[in-house]
Amino acid sequence: MPQPASKQITITLPDGSTRAMAEGSSALDLANSISKGLASAAIAARIDGEVKDLMLPLHNGAKVEILKRNAPEALEIIRHDTAHVMAEAVQALYPGTQVTIGPAIENGFYYDFARAEPFTPDDLPKIEAKMREIVAADRPFVREVWERNKAIEHFEKIGEKYKAEIIRDLPGTATITVYRQGNWMDLCRGPHLPSTGKIGTAFKLTKVSGAYWRGDAKNAPLQRIYGTAWRDEKELKAYLTMIEEAEKRDHRKLGREMELFHLQDDAAGSVFWHPKGWKLYRLLEDYIRARLEQNGYVEVNTPQLVGKSLFQASGHWEMFGDKMFTVQLDENQEFGIKPMNCPCHVQIFNQGIKSYRDLPIRMAEFGSCHRNETSGSLHGIMRVRAFTQDDAHIFCREDQIMEESLRYCQLQMRVYEDLGFPPEQVIVKLALRPDIRGGTDATWDRAEKGLRDAMNKAGLAFEELPFEGAFYGPKIEFHLKDAIGRTWQCGTLQLDFVLPERLDAHYVGEDGAKHRPVMLHRALLGTLERFIGILIEHYAGRLPLWLAPVQAVVADITNDVDDYAVEVHKALADAGLRVEIDTRAEKINYKIREHSLKKVPLMLVVGKKEATSKTVALRRLGGEDQQMMTLAEVVTKLREEAESPLEKEKEAKELVIALATRWQKG
RNA sequence: GCUGCCGUAGCUCAGGGGUAGAGCACGUCCUUGGUAAGGACGGGGUCGUAGGUUCAAUUCCUAUCGGCAGCACCA
C-alpha cells in the first residue's frame, strides 16, 4: 500500500546508534524493524528512562530500549497485569463487585474489591480458572486517554464509585488513562503488556483477607485477594518451594521442637520460657549487658506497678491508656503496669540536681513491660503483651545529640554484626516529623538533621519515612526480616523533646541556670522476645555455638563405654561448655537423628575405640563426616570455638597489648 | 479490633448426629547396634469453653476464648 510521504523521527538505541522511523511509530514498530524475534519477545519499552507501553507513539529524539521478559522491570508489569486479569475475572464471576486498587507487590500482586459478601478460599480456584480463560483469549491491552469529567461521570454511572473518587483526587493536570482488555476496562496509569496472553501461566492466587479503603480502619472494609506471579512456571515453583522451606524455620515450630518456650491460651501474648530457651535469653541479655558496660551505660531497675498520676503527668495515660493494664487498689488508687520505662527513668534522673558535667547519662534497663496489644497483632513471641526491652534513655544536651546518635548507630551495627546480621541484612529507616507533633519546627529541623548526620557518619544506608515519626520526636528504626520476609522493627533510637518537659527534668548549665535535657529513647535488640524469634528464624534454629543453649551432646555407641562417656562429659562441662550426655540403650543413628532435630551444634560420639584410645569422634550438625581427636584436644578446640564475640575481642586486645609490651621491651 | 480459615492424644493430622482413629512421641520389655528412625507389647482424649436444637451433639446453630494469614495498630 503506498504510504503518503510522512515525516521521519530519529530514535536513539541503548548502544548509542540511531534509527529513523516514520512519525507515529511505536516502540513495537521499532522492535519489528530490528527483528521479528525481538518484537515477539518485547513486553514494554523504556523511553527516556521511563517504562512505557510498547504501543505508545514515539517522539522525535527519544531514547528507547526494548524490554523483554527477562528485564528486571518485566515482573512488576506481569504482576500488575495479572491483577487486572484477576479483577476482570472477579467481576465476571461476582457481578456487583466494585474494583478499587490492585498494585504489584513484592513477589506478586493484590486487588482490593468492595463487595458485601466476603470471598472465601473456595472462591480462589474459580477465579483462577476464569483468569486462565482470559489469558488464553490473549486480548490486547488498549490504552485510552479520557477527559477527566467524562471519566468521573462514566465510573459513577457504572457504579464504580471508588474509581471515580480516585480520579477526583488526582491533580487536575493528570492524564487520565484507561486500559481495555476486550470488553473489560480499568482506570490505570499503566504500563501494560501488549496483551493478556503475555502474562503467561505462572501465577497462583494465594490468600484472601480483609483490608480497608485507603488503608484506614475508619474507612469502608474491602476484600483483598492476593496472588503471586512470575515469568515462567519454573520461577513460580521455585518461589512456592522457597515459601514452603521458609515455613519450616518458623520460630513457633522450632521453639517447640528445640524445647525453648511455649505459649498457651491462658496467657495469650506471654511466653513460657523453658530451661533451654531461658538459657538463650540470658546469654543474649548477658552479651548486651557487657556491651552496654563497655559503652558507658549504667543499669537501673524500676517498678512494674506505678500510680496513675505519673502516667498522667507523662502524658501516657491519655495517649496510650487504652493499651495499659491497670490495677485498682481501692476507690482512690489506680495503678498501671508500666508499658514502657521512660517515665520511671526520668524519676531516677530527677533525684538530686544534675549538672551539665553529668551529661550524658546513659540509663539502661532490661525493662519488663506490658501492653494490651490488639488480639490480631499478636504473633508468636515476636509480638506479645509481656516483653522485656533492652531499653535505655540517654539524657543529654542538645549539642550532644549528634555524638550520642552516632555512638548508638555504631554500637547498634556492632551488635547486629555480632549476632549474625551484617549491614546488608539490616533495613534502616528514618521516620520524620508527623503532622501532629510537639516541639517547634526549629527543634525538629535540628533533630532530624542530627539523626541524618549521625547515620551518614556511621555509614548507614537508610530510607526516609515522612510523617512517620513519633509526636515527640523523629526516630531511627532498625528492621530485620523473619523467615518469610516480613520485616520487624528491632533496634530504634527516638529523640524526645516532650517528656523531659512534661516530667520537668532539668540540669544546671554552665551559666548556672536550669536547662532541659534531651532524651534519647533507644533499644538495640528491641525486645528480647522479638529478637530471639528473629534469631531462631534467621539461623533456622542452628544457633551459633556461643548462643546455643546446648552446645554439645556426648553420645555413646554401647553402654559398655558409659564410664568413658561420663568422663568426656565431665571434661567438657568443667571447661565451661554446655554439654549433655546420652547413654540410653539406643543405636547411634537414633541418637544422632534426635539431637540433630533439636539442632544441637556438636555431637561427641564415643565407642570402644575412643574409650581405649581416650579420643572422641566430633560430629557437627548437618555434617556427614567426623573428626577424631583426643579428649584434651577437643576440650581446647571447643572452648575456643564457643567464645562469644566479646571474648574474642578481649583476646585480640590482650594479644595486641602483649605484642606491644614485648616490642617495647625488645 | 476487622475479614477469612481453624481448634480432635504431647506433636502432625484423619473422621463424623448414636460418647473416636492413624503416624510420630511416651512407657515396659527385648536388642549393645559405629554417624539422621531396631523390634514387640502397652498406656493415653469431657473432640477449646458455654449455651441452644435434638430421643441423642465431639459432629448442626449461637456466643465466647484462643490460633493462623492478611489488614489496621505498634509509645
XYZ file of C-alpha atoms (C1' of nucleotides) in Angstrom:
741
model
C 0.000 0.000 0.000
C 1.548 3.327 -0.936
C 2.263 5.418 2.104
C 1.886 9.173 1.939
C 5.271 10.796 2.363
C 5.441 11.290 6.109
C 7.857 12.985 8.446
C 10.660 10.976 9.946
C 11.688 10.835 13.569
C 15.054 9.759 14.954
C 15.284 7.226 17.758
C 18.394 6.512 19.831
C 19.001 2.901 20.835
C 20.787 1.824 24.030
C 24.059 1.199 22.151
C 24.035 4.857 21.075
C 23.142 4.147 17.436
C 20.206 5.979 15.880
C 17.400 4.814 13.680
C 14.967 6.764 11.537
C 11.311 5.836 11.876
C 8.116 7.195 10.385
C 6.370 9.670 12.628
C 3.804 7.969 14.807
C 5.832 4.761 15.067
C 5.681 2.902 18.323
C 8.322 1.021 20.253
C 6.785 -2.154 18.850
C 7.352 -0.861 15.321
C 10.907 -0.149 16.315
C 11.318 -3.668 17.669
C 9.855 -5.058 14.443
C 12.315 -3.049 12.451
C 15.140 -4.617 14.411
C 13.985 -8.220 14.338
C 10.811 -10.291 14.415
C 12.164 -12.196 17.376
C 12.666 -9.043 19.401
C 9.169 -7.860 18.518
C 7.548 -11.027 19.752
C 9.660 -11.117 22.916
C 9.073 -7.439 23.689
C 6.826 -6.638 26.641
C 7.411 -2.940 27.193
C 9.870 -0.164 26.407
C 11.997 2.161 28.409
C 11.508 5.565 26.787
C 13.772 8.328 28.066
C 14.282 6.337 31.242
C 10.621 5.588 31.932
C 8.924 2.240 31.396
C 6.087 2.691 28.897
C 3.685 0.703 26.740
C 5.040 -0.745 23.520
C 2.182 0.738 21.511
C 2.772 4.341 22.515
C 3.829 6.594 19.591
C 7.448 7.662 19.975
C 8.573 11.248 19.846
C 11.493 12.570 17.857
C 14.811 12.154 19.666
C 13.509 9.542 22.099
C 15.958 7.164 23.694
C 14.338 3.768 23.508
C 15.229 0.415 24.981
C 13.012 -2.557 24.188
C 12.336 -4.549 27.358
C 11.973 -8.293 27.165
C 10.552 -10.734 29.666
C 13.885 -11.136 31.410
C 14.162 -7.406 32.186
C 14.007 -6.621 35.903
C 11.003 -4.343 35.249
C 9.106 -7.127 33.499
C 7.999 -8.862 36.682
C 6.286 -5.782 38.003
C 4.365 -5.355 34.751
C 3.427 -9.035 34.621
C 2.159 -8.848 38.202
C 0.218 -5.685 37.634
C -1.397 -7.176 34.529
C -2.273 -10.319 36.415
C -4.048 -8.125 38.948
C -6.100 -6.590 36.124
C -6.990 -10.004 34.776
C -8.000 -11.103 38.266
C -10.237 -8.060 38.597
C -11.942 -8.884 35.312
C -12.402 -12.495 36.411
C -13.860 -11.413 39.743
C -16.309 -9.004 38.154
C -17.353 -11.635 35.645
C -17.999 -14.202 38.372
C -19.374 -11.895 41.063
C -21.424 -9.134 39.427
C -21.875 -6.050 41.533
C -18.350 -6.193 42.921
C -16.572 -2.860 42.686
C -12.883 -2.560 41.932
C -10.607 -0.244 43.893
C -6.850 -0.596 43.575
C -4.651 -3.519 42.542
C -0.912 -2.974 42.645
C 2.055 -5.243 42.058
C 3.881 -6.020 45.270
C 6.960 -7.981 46.274
C 6.517 -11.494 44.837
C 3.053 -10.852 43.448
C 0.048 -8.610 43.492
C -3.274 -7.993 45.144
C -6.537 -6.346 44.253
C -8.953 -4.790 46.738
C -12.644 -5.221 45.990
C -15.754 -3.693 47.501
C -18.306 -6.443 47.917
C -20.753 -7.070 50.737
C -20.194 -10.806 50.643
C -16.637 -11.801 51.580
C -14.524 -14.041 49.388
C -13.533 -17.402 50.819
C -10.604 -19.637 49.915
C -13.070 -21.774 47.923
C -13.564 -18.878 45.517
C -9.898 -18.772 44.567
C -9.801 -21.804 42.230
C -12.890 -20.499 40.407
C -11.365 -17.062 39.965
C -8.084 -18.560 38.895
C -9.784 -20.731 36.267
C -11.553 -17.679 34.858
C -8.235 -15.812 34.798
C -6.662 -18.581 32.757
C -9.505 -18.223 30.235
C -8.855 -14.509 29.940
C -5.136 -15.083 29.484
C -5.773 -17.783 26.889
C -8.052 -15.408 24.947
C -4.968 -13.196 24.558
C -6.861 -9.898 24.453
C -4.787 -6.812 23.673
C -4.393 -4.178 26.389
C -5.536 -0.926 24.788
C -4.630 2.408 26.313
C -7.112 5.305 26.079
C -6.803 8.846 27.339
C -10.057 10.176 28.801
C -11.225 13.598 29.685
C -11.352 13.976 33.455
C -15.020 14.832 33.927
C -16.120 12.288 31.371
C -14.118 9.665 33.240
C -15.639 10.580 36.602
C -19.116 10.575 35.084
C -18.526 7.230 33.418
C -17.266 5.472 36.548
C -20.074 6.970 38.616
C -22.585 5.739 36.058
C -21.343 2.159 36.083
C -21.316 2.191 39.883
C -17.540 2.246 40.349
C -17.552 4.947 42.977
C -14.062 4.158 44.255
C -12.557 4.679 40.797
C -14.471 7.945 40.491
C -13.067 9.003 43.841
C -9.534 8.158 42.747
C -9.898 10.355 39.661
C -11.337 13.200 41.702
C -8.311 13.066 43.970
C -5.842 13.149 41.072
C -4.294 16.567 40.384
C -6.198 18.474 37.696
C -3.224 18.248 35.362
C -3.021 14.450 35.486
C -3.631 12.481 32.307
C -6.500 10.077 32.940
C -5.803 6.790 31.231
C -7.980 3.724 30.941
C -6.833 0.322 29.775
C -9.154 -2.058 27.963
C -8.711 -5.789 27.702
C -11.546 -6.999 25.477
C -14.791 -5.675 26.916
C -13.373 -5.061 30.370
C -11.604 -1.866 31.312
C -9.931 -0.314 34.308
C -8.677 3.095 35.282
C -4.915 2.689 35.332
C -1.703 4.605 34.862
C -0.004 1.643 33.120
C 2.205 0.486 31.641
C 0.837 -2.832 30.488
C 1.868 -5.773 28.359
C 0.734 -5.832 24.728
C -1.922 -8.437 25.530
C -3.276 -10.697 28.287
C -1.636 -13.729 26.700
C 1.809 -12.313 27.500
C 1.126 -12.807 31.190
C 1.806 -16.496 30.790
C 0.624 -19.235 33.113
C 2.955 -18.827 36.089
C 0.524 -17.290 38.551
C -1.454 -18.502 41.516
C -3.944 -16.911 43.871
C -2.695 -17.340 47.407
C -4.949 -15.814 50.022
C -7.963 -13.683 50.803
C -8.107 -11.104 53.537
C -9.864 -8.013 54.706
C -8.412 -4.590 54.030
C -9.540 -1.005 54.399
C -10.168 1.600 51.720
C -7.036 3.733 51.599
C -5.519 1.661 54.387
C -7.525 3.384 57.084
C -9.518 1.357 59.603
C -12.062 4.191 59.763
C -12.891 3.688 56.088
C -15.023 1.056 54.391
C -13.833 -2.524 54.724
C -12.748 -4.155 51.466
C -11.969 -7.683 50.383
C -8.413 -8.286 49.275
C -7.239 -11.175 47.147
C -3.517 -11.869 46.945
C -1.689 -13.728 44.216
C 1.820 -14.441 43.109
C 3.032 -14.197 39.500
C 6.298 -14.987 37.773
C 7.920 -15.071 34.365
C 7.577 -18.818 33.992
C 6.482 -21.972 35.763
C 9.992 -22.671 36.957
C 10.196 -19.371 38.800
C 6.747 -19.890 40.285
C 7.641 -23.325 41.512
C 10.909 -22.101 42.982
C 9.013 -19.395 44.841
C 6.416 -21.798 46.228
C 9.153 -24.188 47.326
C 11.017 -21.337 48.974
C 7.917 -20.372 50.960
C 7.417 -23.969 51.998
C 11.019 -24.211 53.180
C 10.771 -20.897 54.995
C 7.763 -22.119 56.935
C 9.945 -24.817 58.446
C 12.019 -22.059 60.028
C 9.034 -20.610 61.849
C 10.162 -19.754 65.391
C 6.900 -21.092 66.839
C 7.592 -24.500 65.367
C 11.311 -24.511 66.137
C 10.729 -23.096 69.595
C 8.679 -26.148 70.446
C 10.950 -28.641 68.722
C 14.049 -27.192 70.359
C 12.252 -27.015 73.736
C 12.870 -23.286 74.052
C 9.440 -21.981 75.057
C 5.734 -22.470 74.698
C 2.617 -20.347 74.503
C -0.812 -21.239 75.778
C -4.308 -19.820 75.800
C -4.353 -18.976 79.495
C -1.625 -16.425 78.984
C -2.136 -15.239 75.419
C 0.674 -12.915 74.454
C 3.070 -14.066 77.177
C 5.912 -16.516 76.852
C 6.553 -19.605 78.992
C 10.330 -19.866 78.748
C 11.663 -23.398 79.167
C 15.147 -24.077 80.545
C 16.863 -24.050 77.158
C 15.024 -21.009 75.900
C 15.761 -19.157 79.103
C 19.432 -20.031 78.741
C 19.426 -18.435 75.304
C 17.577 -15.435 76.703
C 20.145 -14.968 79.450
C 23.090 -15.420 77.101
C 21.709 -12.663 74.936
C 20.985 -10.443 77.914
C 24.497 -11.002 79.294
C 26.001 -10.145 75.949
C 24.042 -6.884 75.701
C 24.818 -6.012 79.314
C 28.526 -6.413 78.647
C 28.294 -4.235 75.544
C 26.438 -1.566 77.498
C 29.047 -1.547 80.232
C 31.740 -1.082 77.606
C 29.826 1.838 76.189
C 29.318 3.933 79.254
C 25.815 2.900 80.250
C 24.600 2.460 83.811
C 21.926 -0.123 84.555
C 18.860 0.508 86.695
C 15.645 -1.253 87.576
C 12.272 0.405 88.066
C 8.809 -0.563 89.359
C 6.265 -2.617 87.458
C 3.289 -1.048 89.162
C 3.188 2.698 89.004
C 0.441 5.051 90.110
C -1.797 6.610 87.510
C -0.525 10.054 88.463
C 2.905 9.503 86.934
C 1.431 8.277 83.656
C -0.937 11.227 83.671
C 1.986 13.559 84.144
C 3.973 11.886 81.381
C 1.008 12.013 79.018
C 0.901 8.254 78.527
C -2.393 7.832 80.348
C -4.108 10.000 77.790
C -2.211 8.809 74.735
C -1.871 5.092 75.447
C -4.188 4.430 78.328
C -6.284 2.021 76.253
C -3.259 -0.213 75.852
C -2.270 -0.188 79.508
C -3.144 -2.857 82.027
C -4.362 -1.285 85.215
C -4.817 -2.383 88.794
C -7.436 -0.788 91.033
C -6.107 -0.908 94.602
C -9.090 0.858 96.096
C -11.502 3.588 95.094
C -8.841 6.253 95.189
C -5.820 4.417 93.932
C -5.368 3.177 90.399
C -2.053 1.775 89.253
C -0.779 0.995 85.784
C 1.535 -1.839 84.874
C 4.262 0.011 83.065
C 4.002 -0.152 79.279
C 7.412 1.475 78.883
C 10.273 2.501 81.105
C 10.809 6.129 80.232
C 8.692 7.845 82.906
C 10.466 5.818 85.586
C 13.888 6.618 84.207
C 13.095 10.303 84.331
C 12.230 9.819 88.025
C 15.719 8.482 88.645
C 17.215 11.344 86.675
C 15.173 13.809 88.680
C 16.543 12.634 92.013
C 19.087 15.207 93.134
C 20.446 18.003 90.975
C 22.216 17.224 87.726
C 24.973 19.370 86.329
C 25.801 19.761 82.647
C 29.004 17.979 83.645
C 26.991 14.840 84.441
C 25.665 14.571 80.915
C 25.248 12.449 79.014
C 23.700 9.925 81.365
C 23.033 6.647 79.605
C 20.480 4.826 81.756
C 19.745 1.250 80.744
C 17.190 -1.259 81.966
C 16.119 -4.682 80.877
C 12.657 -3.346 81.352
C 9.777 -5.725 81.668
C 6.756 -4.083 80.068
C 3.137 -4.993 79.436
C 0.914 -3.625 76.710
C -2.552 -4.765 75.867
C -1.904 -5.303 72.176
C -4.914 -5.997 69.973
C -5.624 -9.687 69.502
C -4.994 -9.531 65.776
C -1.498 -8.199 66.188
C -0.119 -10.956 68.409
C 2.372 -13.217 66.686
C 4.328 -15.993 68.376
C 6.992 -14.430 70.571
C 7.566 -11.612 68.094
C 4.592 -9.523 69.112
C 3.448 -10.192 72.663
C 1.746 -8.435 75.546
C 4.519 -9.052 78.079
C 8.056 -8.378 76.958
C 11.422 -7.087 78.011
C 13.054 -4.228 76.197
C 16.799 -3.794 76.250
C 15.888 -0.223 76.862
C 17.941 2.834 77.693
C 17.434 6.541 77.884
C 20.247 8.899 77.187
C 19.832 12.242 78.897
C 21.966 14.770 77.107
C 22.318 18.360 75.996
C 21.054 19.297 72.578
C 24.602 19.743 71.302
C 25.335 16.130 72.252
C 22.546 14.618 70.123
C 24.713 14.098 67.079
C 27.553 12.484 69.033
C 25.232 10.229 71.046
C 23.278 9.220 67.969
C 26.456 8.313 66.176
C 27.687 6.237 69.098
C 24.349 4.494 69.178
C 24.373 3.717 65.449
C 27.873 2.306 65.706
C 27.011 0.174 68.716
C 23.825 -0.977 67.018
C 25.634 -2.191 63.923
C 28.362 -3.812 66.024
C 25.733 -5.741 67.973
C 23.859 -6.892 64.866
C 27.092 -7.965 63.237
C 27.994 -9.993 66.334
C 24.596 -11.656 66.265
C 24.827 -12.615 62.618
C 23.208 -9.705 60.820
C 25.684 -7.929 58.545
C 24.712 -4.380 57.491
C 23.188 -5.518 54.195
C 20.604 -7.524 56.111
C 19.551 -4.627 58.280
C 16.881 -2.292 56.945
C 17.361 1.187 58.354
C 14.694 3.874 58.260
C 14.469 7.454 59.459
C 10.948 8.462 60.475
C 10.397 12.207 60.147
C 8.003 14.727 61.712
C 4.310 13.826 61.709
C 1.518 16.349 61.230
C 0.565 16.336 64.876
C 3.707 16.957 66.895
C 5.214 18.607 69.903
C 8.163 20.992 69.808
C 8.983 23.835 67.434
C 9.869 23.468 63.770
C 13.346 24.780 64.506
C 13.861 21.999 67.046
C 12.587 19.413 64.577
C 14.937 20.769 61.925
C 17.902 20.361 64.239
C 16.753 16.945 65.468
C 16.217 15.492 62.014
C 19.490 16.909 60.813
C 21.283 15.497 63.860
C 19.987 11.998 63.193
C 20.619 12.196 59.466
C 24.193 13.390 60.032
C 24.817 10.676 62.595
C 23.511 7.974 60.262
C 25.582 9.268 57.374
C 28.651 9.458 59.539
C 28.029 5.887 60.684
C 27.876 4.883 57.029
C 24.306 3.628 57.159
C 22.181 3.390 54.037
C 18.673 4.399 55.024
C 15.233 5.212 53.734
C 13.362 8.285 54.973
C 9.746 7.956 56.069
C 7.985 11.319 56.037
C 5.248 11.801 58.665
C 6.093 8.518 60.411
C 7.906 9.949 63.409
C 6.514 9.940 66.940
C 4.710 13.049 68.112
C 7.581 13.799 70.456
C 10.467 13.413 68.024
C 11.988 11.741 64.941
C 13.208 8.170 65.123
C 15.654 5.787 63.568
C 14.315 2.262 63.070
C 16.354 -0.874 62.509
C 14.315 -3.663 60.915
C 15.233 -7.319 60.472
C 13.499 -9.909 58.310
C 11.821 -13.092 59.504
C 11.822 -16.437 57.700
C 9.186 -15.483 55.138
C 10.491 -11.986 54.541
C 8.262 -9.960 56.831
C 10.204 -7.165 58.478
C 10.140 -6.425 62.200
C 11.352 -3.305 63.914
C 14.023 -4.248 66.411
C 16.502 -1.554 67.310
C 15.371 2.050 67.489
C 16.567 5.485 68.513
C 13.945 8.106 69.239
C 14.581 11.701 70.069
C 12.232 13.163 72.653
C 11.795 16.844 73.436
C 8.427 16.452 75.085
C 8.842 14.072 78.016
C 11.630 15.985 79.828
C 9.336 18.992 79.664
C 6.279 17.147 80.930
C 8.143 15.499 83.787
C 10.186 18.604 84.479
C 13.633 17.131 84.044
C 16.405 19.642 84.173
C 20.097 20.145 84.713
C 22.158 23.111 85.761
C 24.146 24.526 82.856
C 27.494 26.278 82.711
C 25.577 29.510 83.138
C 24.138 28.353 86.435
C 20.616 28.316 85.024
C 18.194 25.385 84.652
C 18.054 23.682 81.255
C 16.007 20.860 79.745
C 17.921 17.762 78.793
C 17.002 15.945 75.573
C 16.035 12.303 75.962
C 17.099 9.635 73.507
C 14.995 6.503 73.856
C 16.912 3.624 72.371
C 16.922 -0.154 72.180
C 19.392 -2.415 70.425
C 17.553 -5.714 70.247
C 14.189 -4.020 70.724
C 12.752 -6.707 72.913
C 14.415 -9.941 73.963
C 11.310 -11.837 72.868
C 11.100 -10.472 69.351
C 14.826 -10.654 68.835
C 15.011 -14.284 69.885
C 12.172 -15.028 67.459
C 14.109 -13.339 64.662
C 17.313 -15.084 65.702
C 15.693 -18.522 65.569
C 14.263 -17.883 62.110
C 17.446 -16.256 60.842
C 19.527 -19.283 61.787
C 16.742 -21.808 61.113
C 17.390 -22.966 64.679
C 21.090 -23.580 64.054
C 22.324 -21.000 66.511
C 25.983 -20.038 66.589
C 27.878 -22.033 69.176
C 28.187 -19.200 71.697
C 24.407 -18.816 71.796
C 23.354 -22.463 71.602
C 21.638 -23.461 74.868
C 23.091 -26.949 74.496
C 26.385 -26.800 72.690
C 27.231 -30.481 72.585
C 25.889 -33.919 73.395
C 28.152 -36.790 74.324
C 26.578 -39.958 72.914
C 27.969 -43.413 73.313
C 27.605 -46.297 70.954
C 27.352 -49.022 73.548
C 26.636 -48.967 77.244
C 29.969 -50.720 77.756
C 31.588 -47.307 77.456
C 29.194 -45.358 79.697
C 32.001 -44.612 82.120
C 34.116 -43.066 79.421
C 31.160 -41.030 78.158
C 30.745 -39.667 81.690
C 34.430 -38.780 81.725
C 34.160 -36.921 78.416
C 31.030 -35.135 79.582
C 32.723 -34.022 82.780
C 35.815 -32.781 80.974
C 33.711 -30.592 78.695
C 31.425 -29.355 81.450
C 34.455 -28.500 83.590
C 35.772 -26.477 80.664
C 32.612 -24.390 80.838
C 30.821 -25.884 77.863
C 27.074 -26.508 77.912
C 27.037 -30.214 77.319
C 24.590 -33.074 77.786
C 25.126 -36.795 77.872
C 23.107 -39.523 76.172
C 23.834 -43.042 77.378
C 20.448 -44.523 76.511
C 20.458 -48.024 75.071
C 19.692 -46.711 71.590
C 21.520 -47.031 68.330
C 23.934 -44.238 67.475
C 21.847 -43.451 64.366
C 18.848 -42.860 66.528
C 20.723 -40.568 68.898
C 22.261 -38.562 66.085
C 18.927 -38.094 64.403
C 17.262 -36.987 67.594
C 19.886 -34.460 68.640
C 20.195 -33.207 65.085
C 16.480 -32.474 65.005
C 16.945 -30.488 68.189
C 19.672 -28.513 66.430
C 22.463 -29.348 68.857
C 25.564 -27.983 67.105
C 28.031 -30.672 68.166
C 27.951 -34.386 68.881
C 30.757 -36.220 70.553
C 30.438 -39.867 69.698
C 32.348 -42.399 71.761
C 32.597 -46.133 71.295
C 35.023 -48.828 72.289
C 37.710 -47.452 70.003
C 37.530 -43.994 71.580
C 37.369 -45.345 75.107
C 40.582 -47.311 74.688
C 42.469 -44.513 72.966
C 40.926 -41.669 75.057
C 39.666 -39.911 71.966
C 36.301 -38.675 70.701
C 34.671 -38.505 67.288
C 33.433 -34.936 66.796
C 30.449 -34.598 64.503
C 28.969 -31.236 63.521
C 25.272 -30.593 62.986
C 24.354 -31.354 59.404
C 27.848 -32.663 58.663
C 28.461 -36.057 57.177
C 31.889 -36.845 58.493
C 33.593 -36.671 61.842
C 36.960 -35.645 63.217
C 38.856 -37.906 65.573
C 40.766 -36.131 68.287
C 41.995 -36.651 71.792
C 39.877 -35.561 74.690
C 42.378 -32.830 75.576
C 42.346 -31.536 72.010
C 38.583 -31.429 71.775
C 38.269 -29.506 75.031
C 40.717 -26.844 73.884
C 39.223 -26.636 70.428
C 35.617 -26.356 71.534
C 36.363 -23.900 74.278
C 37.927 -21.653 71.689
C 35.107 -22.142 69.205
C 32.494 -21.384 71.818
C 33.882 -17.971 72.668
C 31.464 -15.111 72.336
C 32.334 -12.155 70.115
C 33.186 -10.255 73.292
C 35.637 -12.879 74.469
C 37.213 -12.961 71.028
C 37.509 -9.192 71.070
C 39.096 -9.258 74.519
C 41.593 -11.894 73.465
C 42.545 -9.920 70.404
C 43.126 -6.856 72.556
C 45.228 -8.796 75.017
C 47.281 -10.126 72.172
C 47.908 -6.620 70.884
C 48.959 -5.472 74.367
C 51.226 -8.461 74.810
C 52.872 -7.850 71.463
C 53.255 -4.143 72.174
C 54.803 -4.859 75.547
C 57.224 -7.325 74.043
C 58.114 -4.853 71.315
C 58.772 -2.109 73.852
C 60.960 -4.384 75.914
C 62.731 -5.732 72.836
C -10.060 -4.552 66.559
C -11.605 -6.055 61.099
C -12.173 -10.173 57.084
C -11.490 -15.279 56.125
C -9.951 -20.029 57.848
C -9.042 -23.191 62.033
C -9.413 -25.558 67.320
C -9.981 -33.902 67.892
C -3.925 -37.706 72.079
C 2.499 -34.389 73.728
C 3.147 -33.319 68.002
C 1.162 -33.639 62.817
C -3.477 -34.704 61.221
C -7.943 -38.058 59.572
C -13.092 -38.688 60.905
C -18.090 -37.537 61.609
C -25.874 -36.739 64.722
C -25.589 -42.902 68.052
C -19.802 -40.695 73.530
C -13.333 -41.618 68.466
C -8.739 -43.119 64.819
C -3.514 -43.047 62.326
C 1.696 -41.915 62.279
C 5.310 -39.992 65.318
C 6.173 -39.163 70.557
C 5.644 -41.603 75.564
C 6.077 -46.316 78.981
C 7.723 -51.529 79.633
C 10.500 -55.485 77.737
C 13.936 -57.468 74.119
C 18.067 -55.632 71.343
C 24.538 -53.218 72.723
C 23.889 -51.803 67.372
C 29.887 -47.149 64.501
C 27.305 -41.493 62.444
C 19.771 -38.865 60.747
C 14.238 -43.642 62.861
C 15.975 -51.821 65.544
C 11.666 -54.832 67.348
C 7.369 -56.372 70.400
C 3.708 -55.036 73.665
C 1.182 -51.137 76.259
C -0.878 -46.503 78.403
C -3.082 -42.066 76.797
C -8.572 -37.875 74.528
C -15.023 -34.454 78.873
C -13.106 -33.789 70.454
C -11.147 -25.258 73.234
C -15.310 -23.306 76.628
C -20.559 -22.072 77.495
C -25.390 -22.167 75.845
C -29.124 -23.871 72.108
C -31.577 -27.527 68.582
C -32.352 -32.945 69.082
C -34.583 -39.063 71.914
C -29.230 -38.408 71.263
C -24.099 -33.253 69.896
C -17.318 -34.093 69.542
C -20.232 -33.559 64.801
C -25.585 -28.821 63.482
C -26.586 -23.460 65.388
C -25.155 -19.173 68.549
C -21.857 -16.888 71.713
C -17.093 -16.811 73.752
C -11.808 -17.819 74.260
C -7.544 -18.998 71.537
C -4.620 -19.857 66.991
C -3.201 -18.873 61.591
C -2.948 -15.370 57.194
C -3.722 -10.525 55.714
C -5.485 -5.537 57.075
C -5.344 -1.805 60.921
C -2.274 -0.765 65.191
C 2.817 -0.941 67.153
C 4.964 4.812 72.831
